[in-house]
Amino acid sequence: MATGTTEFIDITTVDVFLLEQWAQSVSRARGKKLVFAAHIDRTPEAELKPGQIYRRQRVSHLAARSKSANAAISYETVTESEDTLTINNYYYAAFAVEDVITRMVKVNQITAYLPEIAYALAKQEDDDVAALIDDGTFTNTVGVLATGLTYDNYVRSDQYLQDAEAPEDDRVIIISHAEKAYAIKQDQFINSQYVKLQEGKSNTGLLGGILGYPVFVTGNTNGSNAAGHDNVMMHKSAIFMAQQMSPQVVTGWDQDYYAAKVSAMETYGMAIVGAYSDHAVWMKGL
């Protein structure tokens, strides 16, 4: 024990008595806004209850022909193709908690991580849809990667969908955060004469609307800020998807490890609808 006029019980000497407190709240990792899977055709789910492969026949237009006097009419023979969706994605998320730690922590670990199972599986679906945008199947593209989209790019994309006779409803524009930062510098995106802005805050990713399209912003577009992102203008029929096994949380107790186990699994398939490959435009940009 030291003595002297400048010797005190201070922050250094009292170190072994200092209390540490762990919060009952947590700093949860921020999740990306998942918008892709919500804006595609999910109708196959109702039919694909049993089975692995879903086939949808295409129906082409017939031709109108001029009728000549005293001549027999001609009949068309149509050989159609099909669009196919296969259940070939199998994903799960899981964690386990040893029983011995439950009395040592303030935060219930199962409660803390249970929401992350749902987010992990939902994000995987969204990732897979986003990856289809640049796979080369869509007929039309505009823009240049790592270069901001111009208003003319949006107008041209809209014309592509108009030329394809895509239905007017259920169309969307999905862009990256970097593309949003560039877009809101353009008068057409911020002037109320052109666009209706989304009021207030929203966790849906909805920015507002332009050219009659709702615009969604997400951090889940394919790409990077350096290389550019795969933005898209599309009608929902361009991609179809079926989630055959929806995530169901399963819990169990492992006696050998004295641990609680939690897991969930999903199975699904998705594909670009070849008949409607012109119902989406790959918008290369920031």
JSON list of N, CA and C in Angstrom, two decimals, residues 62 99 115 140 224 234 257 267 273:
[
{"chain": "A", "resi": 62, "resn": "LEU", "atom": "N", "xyz": [-53.18, -15.40, -83.73]},
{"chain": "A", "resi": 62, "resn": "LEU", "atom": "CA", "xyz": [-53.48, -15.88, -85.08]},
{"chain": "A", "resi": 62, "resn": "LEU", "atom": "C", "xyz": [-53.47, -14.70, -86.05]},
{"chain": "A", "resi": 99, "resn": "ASP", "atom": "N", "xyz": [-27.74, -24.29, -23.00]},
{"chain": "A", "resi": 99, "resn": "ASP", "atom": "CA", "xyz": [-28.56, -23.96, -21.83]},
{"chain": "A", "resi": 99, "resn": "ASP", "atom": "C", "xyz": [-27.76, -23.26, -20.74]},
{"chain": "A", "resi": 115, "resn": "PRO", "atom": "N", "xyz": [-35.91, -13.23, -35.10]},
{"chain": "A", "resi": 115, "resn": "PRO", "atom": "CA", "xyz": [-36.24, -12.42, -36.28]},
{"chain": "A", "resi": 115, "resn": "PRO", "atom": "C", "xyz": [-35.23, -12.55, -37.41]},
{"chain": "A", "resi": 140, "resn": "ASN", "atom": "N", "xyz": [-34.43, -5.88, -73.50]},
{"chain": "A", "resi": 140, "resn": "ASN", "atom": "CA", "xyz": [-34.05, -4.48, -73.62]},
{"chain": "A", "resi": 140, "resn": "ASN", "atom": "C", "xyz": [-33.21, -3.99, -72.45]},
{"chain": "A", "resi": 224, "resn": "SER", "atom": "N", "xyz": [-22.30, -2.90, -57.21]},
{"chain": "A", "resi": 224, "resn": "SER", "atom": "CA", "xyz": [-21.58, -2.15, -56.17]},
{"chain": "A", "resi": 224, "resn": "SER", "atom": "C", "xyz": [-21.52, -0.69, -56.58]},
{"chain": "A", "resi": 234, "resn": "MET", "atom": "N", "xyz": [-40.02, -2.66, -64.70]},
{"chain": "A", "resi": 234, "resn": "MET", "atom": "CA", "xyz": [-40.61, -3.94, -65.08]},
{"chain": "A", "resi": 234, "resn": "MET", "atom": "C", "xyz": [-42.09, -4.02, -64.76]},
{"chain": "A", "resi": 257, "resn": "TYR", "atom": "N", "xyz": [-26.09, -32.12, -26.09]},
{"chain": "A", "resi": 257, "resn": "TYR", "atom": "CA", "xyz": [-25.37, -30.85, -25.98]},
{"chain": "A", "resi": 257, "resn": "TYR", "atom": "C", "xyz": [-26.03, -29.87, -25.03]},
{"chain": "A", "resi": 267, "resn": "THR", "atom": "N", "xyz": [-38.35, -23.75, -49.62]},
{"chain": "A", "resi": 267, "resn": "THR", "atom": "CA", "xyz": [-38.01, -24.20, -50.96]},
{"chain": "A", "resi": 267, "resn": "THR", "atom": "C", "xyz": [-38.79, -23.35, -51.95]},
{"chain": "A", "resi": 273, "resn": "VAL", "atom": "N", "xyz": [-39.95, -15.15, -67.36]},
{"chain": "A", "resi": 273, "resn": "VAL", "atom": "CA", "xyz": [-40.98, -15.68, -68.26]},
{"chain": "A", "resi": 273, "resn": "VAL", "atom": "C", "xyz": [-40.59, -15.30, -69.68]}
]
